[in-house]
Amino acid sequence: STPSNKCTMDWSAKNIYLILYNLVCCSGWATILFLAFPSISSALSTFSLKELKNALSSIYGLDDGGLASTLIWVQTAAYLEIVHAIIGIVRSPVFVTTLQVGSRLAALFAVVQSSSVASGKWGAGLMILSWALVEVPRYAFYIAALVTGDATKKTPYPLFWLRYSLFAVLYPSGILGELTVFLAASKDPTFLSFLGKGREHIMYYFIMAFPVIYAPGALPMIMNMAGNRKAAFKKRFAKPPPPPRGLVWPLVVDSKSPNASPERSSTPTAKSILAAAVGAVNEEKAEKVRTLRNWRFGYVKHFIEMVKEQCKSPEAALAIAETGLEKAHCIFEFVKPDGTSCSLSDAMAARNTEKFHVGYIKGEKKASNENRLEVPYKGKTLHGEELRAQVAKWVDYGTIEPSAGDAIYKCIDNPKWLDLSNKYFVLLGAGSAMGPFLVLMALGANVIAIDLDRPLIWKRLIEIARASSGSITFPMKVSQESCNNNKDEIYAASGCNLFTQTPMIKDWLLDLYPGKPFTVGSYAYLDGALHVQVALAMDAICAELSEKRPNTSLAYLCTPTDLHLIPKEAHEAAKKEYKLYSKKPFCLLMHLLSRGKFLRKNFMPPIVCSNEDGVVEYFAVNGLSVAQGPNYCLAKRMQHWRAIVARNRGCIVSSNIAPATSTVSVVHNRTFAWAYEGMPYFKPYEIFAPETSNAVMSALLLFDLNDPSSSGNPKNKLSNPNQLFSYGSFNGGAWRCAYEVDSIGECSVLIYFARLTKPYVNALVGMAVLAAAVAWKAN
């Protein structure tokens, strides 16, 4: 949901349990600190390193073993944190939580099972003390967050500061202590004989595996915490949001607190849009959406049910899409500059007296007489037969669908499609990393660019246009002539805001270049609830242009992390891959340990429907990712709805699935970056660089606009409108993989780190073999 200024305690059974759990753990670690404090403070007062080491060495045995008993109980209780993450009562990543808790338990096991000589080392005391100093404020912070209802702004500042600052000292000290514990245990006869005589080598390799894992993993963990600290402090001290302007979420009253003031919240609004859409054909399922309590984690099944309803008939598919869009346009508000508000649909229908000026820059590069499709890929620029061969490899491997391969072949064979000197493309979000701006400019297109009014954005876009053979047209606050050819003044006066100036942008585009066919592409992207707002703003513009400008085409980039109808061949390929991968020990173990949450099969039962042609089977892939959230899902679904509605009304629509791409906005999240590195383990996944994705998706766009056989052409009959997304899919392997994309993330991260540590493991094994050989020779 969108941020709220009012945070109160949620006295649900789950929260009461979490408060009690955190309170018990906090008390346990506080007891350890209380027992250790006298000896540590006494040693510190002597300013003697020797006394400090002696004090640390004595910690484990303090209180006649009472501290050790408390330590064992309180650290073993952390097992529950893995359970909490698995069942979803906290939002911690399962893999990271398991790794952190598991490494601590291994260190604790090493201490408990070692002799008093090993457990009495100073490193064991340093480890225990570091853990306790971290955990007391951490658990206290969690309690405060649960009680206040806000982990960022309402928690006491001293707790907040300690939670996000102590790691800088205590993580390195804790890791140092753990490493000394592992090394001491590896030399301790008591520990090595845990499994019995003759099996000492097993315990040795087991305990020495942890230092090998720590070597590459420690620094990323500390850097990740540093990033979390920066984000938390930024959020805590963020300035209050400005008054609402332009397209905003509507004010709603919380049904649980009917006397409370209305707030702008995404959850009830998103539920009402989906409920209205589904209710157009099935009121019973609509009511289930309205009464859903855990929308954040329970939305997926309702989007699946919506698609099943759409499969029943073309009429049902269109009714759901039209009703959902109508509801969104009516329920979202548009706040005018004077503070008054109306629905988005009323704002788009109203007359606007304020107008944009037209900016125009013609490229200085001479147009090429020969155009050819070029695709940058792994350091090379592919074209002609070399590109054709690579496309064939992608198709054979299953990374892209055959229909996408055929479309790219036709682009190679029809270079005239690449002459865009007389074509006009409206790019909503022109500077987007996944948009076709660079490709279109290189091919001499006339681009009408819509992006934020920020000088740096327009400096980049305009300078790219100047160096091309194309042209760029853009909205300006003042006339271009008044800038007197001053580049900086042009940059500063250019651009607009899709949120606050939606009706003005629509008017400007309707009047621009009369009689010229436009292809309008929706490429802007924002995080969270803002993504729904920007998607709806773009939709309002697309709806007006497709209805009021003849020969307007629409273009979208679909995501593989969505629910799509797919060809039967892709469904069968996923089943085939599942039979292979489900037998692999790693996959079996991960699926078992996660109790079925990881590595879920990537094929749904066929959706069987009856229509005028008889009984029809539709095959679908569930690529929805809970981690991306319901707002992302709703934003992409609205684009699906507009695509099938516009196509039904006679527009050419290019809406192809793009592959997972390593854009900056994605890989800045370390977890996603790690997952991307490990995902190719699951055939036929491939993660593409932005320049490759831009080129191939632009090729698919040009195919849809030029080839009469394209599924985006409304003259071609589809059994169901949602089959529009079944063709031309460059999905990166998501459709034919053995497992659902939402179930391979944690496993992919684990695979990445396993590969990262492989050289260290090999070195360790080599050293062990060498040591064994030397020992054998000596004997």
Coordinates of C-alpha atoms in Angstrom, one line a residue, residues 107-550:
A107 CA 29.7 -22.5 15.0
L108 CA 27.7 -23.3 18.1
F109 CA 27.9 -27.0 17.3
A110 CA 31.7 -26.7 17.0
V111 CA 31.9 -25.0 20.4
V112 CA 29.6 -27.5 22.2
Q113 CA 31.2 -30.6 20.8
S114 CA 34.8 -29.5 21.3
S115 CA 37.0 -30.0 24.3
S116 CA 37.2 -27.3 27.0
V117 CA 40.6 -26.3 25.5
A118 CA 39.0 -25.5 22.1
S119 CA 35.8 -23.9 23.5
G120 CA 37.9 -21.9 25.9
K121 CA 39.7 -20.0 23.1
W122 CA 39.4 -16.2 23.0
G123 CA 37.7 -16.5 19.6
A124 CA 34.7 -18.4 21.1
G125 CA 34.2 -15.6 23.6
L126 CA 34.5 -12.9 20.9
M127 CA 31.9 -14.7 18.8
I128 CA 29.4 -15.1 21.7
L129 CA 29.9 -11.5 22.8
S130 CA 29.4 -10.2 19.2
W131 CA 26.3 -12.2 18.8
A132 CA 24.8 -11.0 22.0
L133 CA 25.6 -7.3 21.3
V134 CA 23.9 -7.6 17.9
E135 CA 20.9 -9.6 19.0
V136 CA 19.7 -7.6 22.0
P137 CA 19.0 -4.4 20.1
R138 CA 17.8 -6.4 17.0
Y139 CA 15.1 -8.2 18.9
A140 CA 14.2 -5.1 20.9
F141 CA 13.9 -3.2 17.6
Y142 CA 11.5 -5.9 16.2
I143 CA 9.4 -5.7 19.3
A144 CA 9.2 -1.9 19.0
A145 CA 8.4 -2.2 15.3
L146 CA 5.5 -4.6 16.0
V147 CA 4.1 -2.5 18.8
T148 CA 4.3 0.9 17.0
G149 CA 3.3 -0.6 13.6
D150 CA 6.1 1.2 11.9
A151 CA 9.7 -0.2 11.7
T152 CA 11.1 3.0 10.2
K153 CA 9.7 6.2 11.7
K154 CA 8.0 5.1 15.0
T155 CA 10.7 3.0 16.6
P156 CA 12.8 4.8 19.2
Y157 CA 15.8 6.4 17.5
P158 CA 18.5 4.8 19.8
L159 CA 17.1 1.3 18.9
F160 CA 16.9 2.3 15.2
W161 CA 20.5 3.6 15.2
L162 CA 21.9 0.5 17.0
R163 CA 19.9 -1.9 14.7
Y164 CA 21.4 -0.4 11.6
S165 CA 24.9 0.6 12.9
L166 CA 26.4 -2.0 15.2
F167 CA 26.9 -4.4 12.3
A168 CA 29.9 -2.3 11.1
V169 CA 31.9 -3.5 14.1
L170 CA 30.1 -6.6 15.3
Y171 CA 29.8 -8.4 12.0
P172 CA 33.6 -8.4 11.4
S173 CA 34.3 -9.3 15.1
G174 CA 31.7 -12.1 15.0
I175 CA 33.0 -13.5 11.8
L176 CA 36.6 -13.4 13.2
G177 CA 35.4 -15.3 16.3
E178 CA 33.5 -17.9 14.2
L179 CA 36.5 -18.5 12.0
T180 CA 38.7 -19.1 15.1
V181 CA 36.1 -21.5 16.4
F182 CA 36.0 -23.4 13.1
L183 CA 39.8 -23.6 12.9
A184 CA 40.1 -24.7 16.6
A185 CA 37.5 -27.4 16.1
S186 CA 39.3 -28.7 13.0
K187 CA 42.4 -29.4 15.2
D188 CA 40.5 -30.6 18.3
P189 CA 40.5 -34.5 18.7
T190 CA 37.3 -34.4 20.8
F191 CA 35.4 -32.7 18.0
L192 CA 36.9 -34.7 15.2
S193 CA 35.9 -38.0 16.9
F194 CA 32.2 -37.0 17.1
L195 CA 31.3 -39.6 14.5
G196 CA 33.6 -42.2 15.9
K197 CA 37.1 -43.5 15.2
G198 CA 38.1 -43.6 11.6
R199 CA 35.6 -40.9 10.5
E200 CA 37.7 -37.9 11.7
H201 CA 38.2 -36.7 8.1
I202 CA 34.4 -36.3 7.6
M203 CA 34.2 -33.9 10.6
Y204 CA 37.3 -32.1 9.4
Y205 CA 35.9 -31.4 5.9
F206 CA 32.5 -30.5 7.4
I207 CA 33.8 -27.8 9.7
M208 CA 36.4 -26.5 7.2
A209 CA 33.7 -26.0 4.6
F210 CA 32.5 -23.0 6.6
P211 CA 35.7 -20.9 6.3
V212 CA 35.6 -21.6 2.6
I213 CA 32.0 -20.3 2.4
Y214 CA 32.9 -17.3 4.6
A215 CA 35.8 -16.2 2.3
P216 CA 33.6 -14.9 -0.6
G217 CA 30.4 -14.4 1.4
A218 CA 31.5 -12.2 4.3
L219 CA 32.1 -8.9 2.4
P220 CA 28.9 -9.0 0.4
M221 CA 26.9 -9.6 3.6
I222 CA 28.5 -6.6 5.3
M223 CA 28.0 -4.5 2.1
N224 CA 24.4 -5.6 1.9
M225 CA 23.8 -4.4 5.5
A226 CA 25.5 -1.1 4.7
G227 CA 23.1 -0.7 1.8
N228 CA 20.1 -1.5 4.1
R229 CA 21.4 1.1 6.6
K230 CA 21.6 3.7 4.0
A231 CA 18.0 2.9 2.7
A232 CA 16.6 2.8 6.3
F233 CA 18.1 6.2 7.3
K234 CA 17.0 7.7 4.0
K235 CA 13.4 6.5 4.6
R236 CA 13.4 7.6 8.3
F237 CA 14.5 11.1 7.6
A238 CA 12.7 11.5 4.3
K239 CA 10.8 14.7 3.8
P240 CA 7.0 14.5 4.1
P241 CA 5.5 13.8 0.7
P242 CA 4.2 16.9 -1.2
P243 CA 0.5 17.5 -1.5
P244 CA -1.1 15.1 -4.1
R245 CA -1.1 16.4 -7.6
G246 CA -2.3 14.8 -10.9
L247 CA -3.1 11.2 -11.1
V248 CA -3.3 9.7 -7.6
W249 CA -4.7 6.7 -5.8
P250 CA -8.2 7.4 -4.5
L251 CA -9.1 8.2 -0.8
V252 CA -10.6 5.1 0.9
V253 CA -11.7 4.4 4.4
D254 CA -10.2 1.3 6.1
S255 CA -13.1 -1.2 6.5
K256 CA -11.5 -2.3 9.9
S257 CA -11.6 1.3 11.2
P258 CA -14.7 3.0 9.7
N259 CA -14.3 6.1 11.9
A260 CA -10.7 6.7 10.7
S261 CA -9.8 9.3 8.2
P262 CA -9.7 8.2 4.6
E263 CA -6.2 7.4 3.2
R264 CA -4.7 6.9 -0.3
S265 CA -4.1 3.1 -0.2
S266 CA -3.4 0.8 -3.0
T267 CA -4.7 -2.5 -1.6
P268 CA -8.5 -1.8 -1.5
T269 CA -8.3 0.1 -4.8
A270 CA -6.5 -2.8 -6.6
K271 CA -8.9 -5.3 -5.2
S272 CA -11.9 -3.3 -6.4
I273 CA -10.5 -3.1 -9.9
L274 CA -9.8 -6.8 -10.1
A275 CA -13.2 -7.6 -8.5
A276 CA -15.0 -5.4 -11.0
A277 CA -13.2 -7.0 -13.9
V278 CA -13.9 -10.6 -12.8
G279 CA -17.5 -9.6 -11.7
A280 CA -18.3 -8.8 -15.3
V281 CA -18.6 -12.6 -15.9
N282 CA -18.5 -14.2 -12.5
E283 CA -19.8 -12.5 -9.4
E284 CA -18.9 -15.4 -7.0
K285 CA -15.2 -15.1 -7.9
A286 CA -15.4 -11.3 -7.6
E287 CA -16.7 -11.6 -4.1
K288 CA -13.8 -13.8 -3.2
V289 CA -11.4 -11.0 -4.4
R290 CA -13.3 -8.4 -2.2
T291 CA -13.1 -10.6 0.9
L292 CA -9.5 -11.6 0.5
R293 CA -7.6 -10.6 3.7
N294 CA -3.9 -11.1 2.7
W295 CA -3.9 -9.3 -0.6
R296 CA -0.1 -8.9 -0.7
F297 CA 0.6 -12.6 -0.7
G298 CA -2.8 -14.0 -1.8
Y299 CA -3.4 -12.1 -5.1
V300 CA -1.8 -14.6 -7.5
K301 CA -4.6 -17.2 -7.4
H302 CA -7.2 -14.6 -8.2
F303 CA -5.4 -13.4 -11.3
I304 CA -5.2 -17.0 -12.3
E305 CA -8.9 -17.4 -11.9
M306 CA -9.5 -14.2 -13.9
V307 CA -7.5 -15.6 -16.8
K308 CA -9.5 -18.9 -16.6
E309 CA -12.7 -16.8 -16.9
Q310 CA -11.3 -15.0 -19.9
C311 CA -10.6 -18.3 -21.6
K312 CA -14.3 -19.3 -21.6
S313 CA -15.0 -17.1 -24.6
P314 CA -13.7 -14.1 -26.5
E315 CA -16.7 -12.1 -25.2
A316 CA -15.8 -13.0 -21.6
A317 CA -12.1 -12.0 -22.2
L318 CA -13.1 -8.6 -23.6
A319 CA -15.8 -8.0 -21.0
I320 CA -13.3 -8.5 -18.2
A321 CA -10.7 -6.2 -19.9
E322 CA -13.2 -3.4 -20.7
T323 CA -14.8 -3.5 -17.2
G324 CA -11.4 -3.5 -15.4
L325 CA -10.1 -0.5 -17.4
E326 CA -13.4 1.4 -17.0
K327 CA -13.2 0.8 -13.2
A328 CA -9.6 2.0 -13.0
H329 CA -10.3 5.1 -15.0
C330 CA -13.4 6.0 -12.9
I331 CA -11.9 5.2 -9.4
F332 CA -8.5 6.9 -9.7
E333 CA -8.5 10.6 -9.0
F334 CA -6.9 13.5 -10.8
V335 CA -6.0 16.4 -8.5
K336 CA -5.9 19.7 -10.4
P337 CA -3.4 22.5 -9.6
D338 CA -6.0 24.3 -7.6
G339 CA -6.4 21.3 -5.3
T340 CA -9.8 20.2 -6.5
S341 CA -10.1 16.6 -7.8
C342 CA -12.2 14.5 -10.2
S343 CA -12.0 11.0 -11.7
L344 CA -9.3 10.4 -14.3
S345 CA -11.9 9.7 -17.0
D346 CA -13.4 13.2 -16.3
A347 CA -10.0 14.8 -16.3
M348 CA -9.2 13.3 -19.7
A349 CA -12.5 14.4 -21.2
A350 CA -12.2 18.0 -19.9
R351 CA -11.0 20.9 -22.1
N352 CA -7.5 22.2 -21.3
T353 CA -6.5 25.8 -21.9
E354 CA -2.8 25.2 -21.2
K355 CA -0.8 23.8 -24.1
F356 CA 2.7 22.5 -24.7
H357 CA 5.0 24.0 -27.3
V358 CA 6.7 21.7 -29.9
G359 CA 10.4 21.1 -29.8
Y360 CA 12.1 19.5 -32.8
I361 CA 15.6 18.3 -33.5
K362 CA 16.7 16.8 -36.8
G363 CA 19.6 14.3 -36.7
E364 CA 22.8 15.4 -38.5
K365 CA 23.9 12.0 -39.7
K366 CA 23.2 11.1 -43.3
A367 CA 20.6 8.3 -43.8
S368 CA 22.1 5.0 -44.8
N369 CA 21.2 3.5 -48.2
E370 CA 21.5 0.0 -46.8
N371 CA 19.6 -1.0 -43.7
R372 CA 20.2 -4.3 -41.9
L373 CA 19.1 -5.8 -38.6
E374 CA 21.9 -5.8 -36.1
V375 CA 21.8 -7.4 -32.7
P376 CA 24.6 -6.8 -30.1
Y377 CA 25.3 -10.1 -28.3
K378 CA 28.2 -11.0 -26.0
G379 CA 30.6 -8.5 -27.4
K380 CA 29.8 -9.0 -31.1
T381 CA 27.3 -7.4 -33.4
L382 CA 25.4 -10.1 -35.2
H383 CA 23.7 -9.6 -38.6
G384 CA 22.8 -11.6 -41.6
E385 CA 23.6 -15.3 -41.5
E386 CA 25.4 -15.1 -38.3
L387 CA 22.3 -13.6 -36.6
R388 CA 20.1 -16.2 -38.3
A389 CA 22.3 -18.9 -36.9
Q390 CA 22.2 -17.5 -33.3
V391 CA 18.4 -17.2 -33.5
A392 CA 18.2 -20.8 -34.6
K393 CA 20.3 -21.7 -31.5
W394 CA 17.9 -19.8 -29.2
V395 CA 14.9 -21.5 -30.7
D396 CA 16.5 -25.0 -30.6
Y397 CA 17.5 -24.5 -27.0
G398 CA 14.0 -23.3 -26.0
T399 CA 15.1 -19.8 -25.0
I400 CA 12.7 -18.2 -27.4
E401 CA 9.5 -19.4 -29.1
P402 CA 9.7 -20.5 -32.8
S403 CA 7.2 -17.7 -33.7
A404 CA 9.7 -15.2 -32.3
G405 CA 12.5 -16.8 -34.3
D406 CA 10.4 -16.7 -37.5
A407 CA 9.6 -13.0 -36.9
I408 CA 13.3 -12.1 -36.6
Y409 CA 14.1 -14.1 -39.7
K410 CA 11.5 -12.0 -41.6
C411 CA 13.2 -8.8 -40.4
I412 CA 16.5 -10.1 -41.7
D413 CA 14.9 -10.9 -45.0
N414 CA 13.0 -7.6 -45.3
P415 CA 15.6 -4.8 -44.9
K416 CA 13.0 -2.3 -46.2
W417 CA 11.1 -2.6 -42.9
L418 CA 14.2 -1.0 -41.3
D419 CA 13.8 2.2 -43.3
L420 CA 11.9 4.2 -40.7
S421 CA 12.4 7.7 -42.2
N422 CA 8.6 8.0 -42.7
K423 CA 7.5 6.3 -39.5
Y424 CA 6.4 8.1 -36.3
F425 CA 6.8 6.5 -32.9
V426 CA 5.5 8.0 -29.7
L427 CA 7.6 6.7 -26.8
L428 CA 5.9 7.2 -23.4
G429 CA 9.0 6.9 -21.2
A430 CA 11.5 7.5 -24.0
G431 CA 14.5 7.1 -21.8
S432 CA 13.5 3.7 -20.4
A433 CA 16.3 1.2 -20.4
M434 CA 14.1 -1.4 -22.1
G435 CA 12.6 1.0 -24.6
P436 CA 13.5 1.1 -28.4
F437 CA 14.8 4.7 -28.5
L438 CA 18.4 3.9 -29.4
V439 CA 17.4 1.4 -32.1
L440 CA 14.7 3.7 -33.6
M441 CA 17.1 6.6 -33.8
A442 CA 19.8 4.4 -35.4
L443 CA 17.2 3.5 -38.1
G444 CA 16.2 7.1 -38.8
A445 CA 12.8 7.0 -37.2
N446 CA 10.8 10.1 -36.2
V447 CA 10.5 9.7 -32.5
I448 CA 8.0 11.7 -30.4
A449 CA 9.6 11.5 -27.0
I450 CA 7.7 11.8 -23.7
D451 CA 9.7 11.8 -20.5
L452 CA 10.2 13.8 -17.3
D453 CA 11.1 17.4 -17.4
R454 CA 14.7 16.9 -16.2
P455 CA 17.5 18.6 -18.1
L456 CA 19.9 15.6 -17.9
I457 CA 17.3 13.3 -19.4
W458 CA 16.8 15.6 -22.4
K459 CA 20.5 16.3 -22.8
R460 CA 20.9 12.6 -23.4
L461 CA 17.9 12.1 -25.6
I462 CA 18.5 15.2 -27.8
E463 CA 22.2 14.5 -28.2
I464 CA 21.5 10.9 -29.3
A465 CA 19.0 12.3 -31.8
R466 CA 21.5 14.9 -33.1
A467 CA 24.0 12.1 -33.8
S468 CA 21.4 10.0 -35.7
S469 CA 19.7 10.1 -39.1
G470 CA 16.3 10.4 -37.4
S471 CA 14.4 13.2 -35.6
I472 CA 13.0 13.8 -32.2
T473 CA 9.9 15.8 -31.3
F474 CA 9.2 16.7 -27.7
P475 CA 6.9 18.9 -25.6
M476 CA 8.3 22.2 -24.3
K477 CA 7.2 24.7 -21.7
V478 CA 8.2 27.6 -23.9
S479 CA 8.8 28.0 -27.6
Q480 CA 12.0 26.6 -29.0
E481 CA 12.7 29.9 -30.7
S482 CA 12.8 31.7 -27.4
C483 CA 15.7 29.5 -26.3
N484 CA 17.9 31.1 -29.0
N485 CA 19.5 27.8 -29.9
N486 CA 21.0 27.6 -26.4
K487 CA 21.3 23.9 -25.7
D488 CA 21.0 24.2 -21.9
E489 CA 17.9 26.3 -22.1
I490 CA 16.3 23.8 -24.5
Y491 CA 17.1 20.9 -22.1
A492 CA 15.7 22.9 -19.2
A493 CA 12.5 23.7 -21.0
S494 CA 11.8 20.2 -22.4
G495 CA 9.7 17.4 -21.0
C496 CA 6.5 16.8 -19.1
N497 CA 5.1 14.7 -16.3
L498 CA 2.9 11.8 -17.1
F499 CA 1.2 12.0 -13.6
T500 CA 0.4 15.7 -13.4
Q501 CA 0.0 16.6 -17.1
T502 CA -1.8 13.6 -18.5
P503 CA -4.6 15.5 -20.2
M504 CA -2.2 18.1 -21.6
I505 CA 0.0 15.4 -23.1
K506 CA -3.0 13.7 -24.7
D507 CA -4.1 17.0 -26.3
W508 CA -0.6 17.8 -27.5
L509 CA -0.3 14.3 -29.2
L510 CA -3.8 14.5 -30.7
D511 CA -2.9 17.8 -32.5
L512 CA 0.7 16.7 -33.5
Y513 CA 1.5 15.8 -37.2
P514 CA -2.1 15.5 -38.4
G515 CA -2.7 12.5 -40.7
K516 CA 0.5 10.7 -39.7
P517 CA 0.0 7.2 -38.3
F518 CA 1.4 6.9 -34.9
T519 CA 2.8 3.8 -33.1
V520 CA 2.4 4.6 -29.4
G521 CA 4.7 2.6 -27.1
S522 CA 4.2 2.4 -23.3
Y523 CA 7.7 2.0 -21.7
A524 CA 7.7 4.0 -18.5
Y525 CA 8.4 2.1 -15.3
L526 CA 8.3 2.9 -11.6
D527 CA 8.5 0.9 -8.5
G528 CA 5.6 -0.2 -6.3
A529 CA 2.3 1.7 -6.3
L530 CA 3.7 4.3 -8.6
H531 CA 3.9 1.7 -11.4
V532 CA 0.2 1.4 -11.4
Q533 CA -0.2 5.2 -11.6
V534 CA 2.2 5.6 -14.5
A535 CA 0.7 2.5 -16.3
L536 CA -2.8 4.1 -16.0
A537 CA -1.6 7.5 -17.2
M538 CA -0.1 5.9 -20.3
D539 CA -3.3 3.8 -20.8
A540 CA -5.4 7.0 -20.7
I541 CA -3.2 8.5 -23.4
C542 CA -3.2 5.3 -25.5
A543 CA -7.0 5.0 -25.2
E544 CA -7.5 8.5 -26.5
L545 CA -5.0 8.2 -29.4
S546 CA -6.2 4.8 -30.5
E547 CA -9.8 6.0 -30.6
K548 CA -9.4 9.5 -32.1
R549 CA -6.3 9.2 -34.4
P550 CA -6.9 6.9 -37.4

